[in-house]
Amino acid sequence: MANEMKLFSVTNERPLALKIAENLGVPLCEVELQKFSDGEVKINVEESIRGTNCYVIQSMNSNVNERLMELLIMIDALKRASAHTITVIMPYYGYSRQDRKARSREPITAKLLANLIQRAGATRLISVDLHAAQIQGFFNIPIDHLSALPLLSARLIEEYGNEENLVIVAPDHSGVVRARRVADKLHAPIAILNRKPRPNEREITSIIGEVEGKLAIVVDDIIDTGYRATTSAEKLLEAGAREVVTCATHAVLAGDAAERLAASPISKIFVTDSIDVVGAKKIDKMEVITIGPALARAISGVQENRSLHPLF
């Protein structure tokens, strides 16, 4: 007989966690979260979890460092309360862009984060569209790496499936595989923006592929400051594209990114709720697609020891 399932969300901002709980038909367990005047976090689980399978939903949204400390403290609390297993559901893996040493004396912070999560006591991780797939190798516990691209592709087919002049665009060379997966679904060619390889670099030197007269759909994994999305759109329109649509899994939307995107020539933006898009960040041209049901299926599969292959 399987151990009982217990579902947790650490932060008070938890619309995605509520969707997952609704799809599973399992209530979120009560967690007391206190923050002291100096920023310290104290957590108390309000019910017995001895011998249960615990699932902790915590995306690295808003303040990444604060979310991380909440997660580590929560894992420690569950471990000390004799949880049988502790599965972390982290739709957006913070620090994922620091996955290698690009220059001397740089840290590999994505690996450090993996070490912290494992040392705290997590026994499994579920994440969505990691910035670099090799991050899975940073862990010595099971990793379920899900993709939101099928959901985004299905919505794009629904909206633009009848378009004849369509091109899927990778915003840089590292995004070609991601763009190819979407292009295969839409039976469309791809183009690549040749960009200087620096964080949020605005200069695009050339475009590989034909975009003139076409509806260009830029496929990315993260929209952070919005610079890459807006400069991509400007370059594509300058090259003759008649319209630019952008889609991405993770809407970080740091700083004034929402305002930048609202003022940009992008006609439509599709993102998921891997990170909560609330308040002023939810602009009129943005559509948020939920990954709640997919994550619920993943949790159910782990709980019942079923294959998660259809979700990859």
Phi, psi and omega in degrees: 000133182291149175292151182298145178270135173232131185246132184229149167225128189282312186279162176282338178272097190217046178300322179294318179300321179294323177294319179297315180299319180297317180292328179278339186071029181236128180287153173286134178288151181284132178230128175270118180244118178243143176234124181278169186298334180270005177097353179297147182248136174233133183234139173225127177277128192274005179211164181291135178232016182303125176075010182262162172270113185260136179238118185250117180265116182206100174273149183277057182266172177059252179263102188301315183294321178293317178298322181295314180296321176301316182296312182298319179293322178296315178300316180297319179298318181292319179298316181288343176267012174069039172296145179288309175225155178229107179257124178266124174258104183240085183305315176250116182273107180297153180065014184293339180280350175258065188256004182198168175269103178276335178223164179295147176066022173265146175278163169251083191290332177298326176288319177301317179298319177299317179299317182297316182296318180291315181295329178295329176130007178295143180251351179197152177229136171243124179225170184232127175044066174303143180302325177224123185300333183292349176302333177304327181286351178284346184255149172249020173241162180300138178237130172250108184260099181273164178233138174268357183300321176299322178293314179295319180297318180298320179290322178294321177297317179299321185273322189232014184300334181269000179290134179271318181263085185232140176220136176262132189243130170270128183289346173198179184293329182290344181262012185295317181298318179297314180296321180297320180298318179289320180299321178297323179292323183265001181053050184234155175285169177241159171226159183230133174271121180275103190241146175296131188281070176226149182305128177057025180298132185269341186275123175249122187276328181195171177239127176263115183117171185258123180236349185299130178075007185250158169279116184259125177249112181272125182249121180226170176264327184226136165250110185257272180281341183091352181297313183296319180295315183288318180291327176298313180297316181298318181292320180293318178293323177297328180274003174107000176298140183275339181199149179233129175242144180238140172222146180204155179284312190250117179263082179294312175051058181285149176059232181263030182301320182298317178295321179296317180291322180297325181272356184280166178279006177294131184275329183208142179233125177249126177224173175251173178265030173301330171238134182298124177254100187230164175059226184292343180288337181272090183273165187299323184277005184257134174242128182257124180256128184279141174254009181305309180300322179295317179292324177297319178295323179295315179297316179299319179296318178296315182298323184260009178057041177258159178292140177257010184309319181298341182271351183282000000 
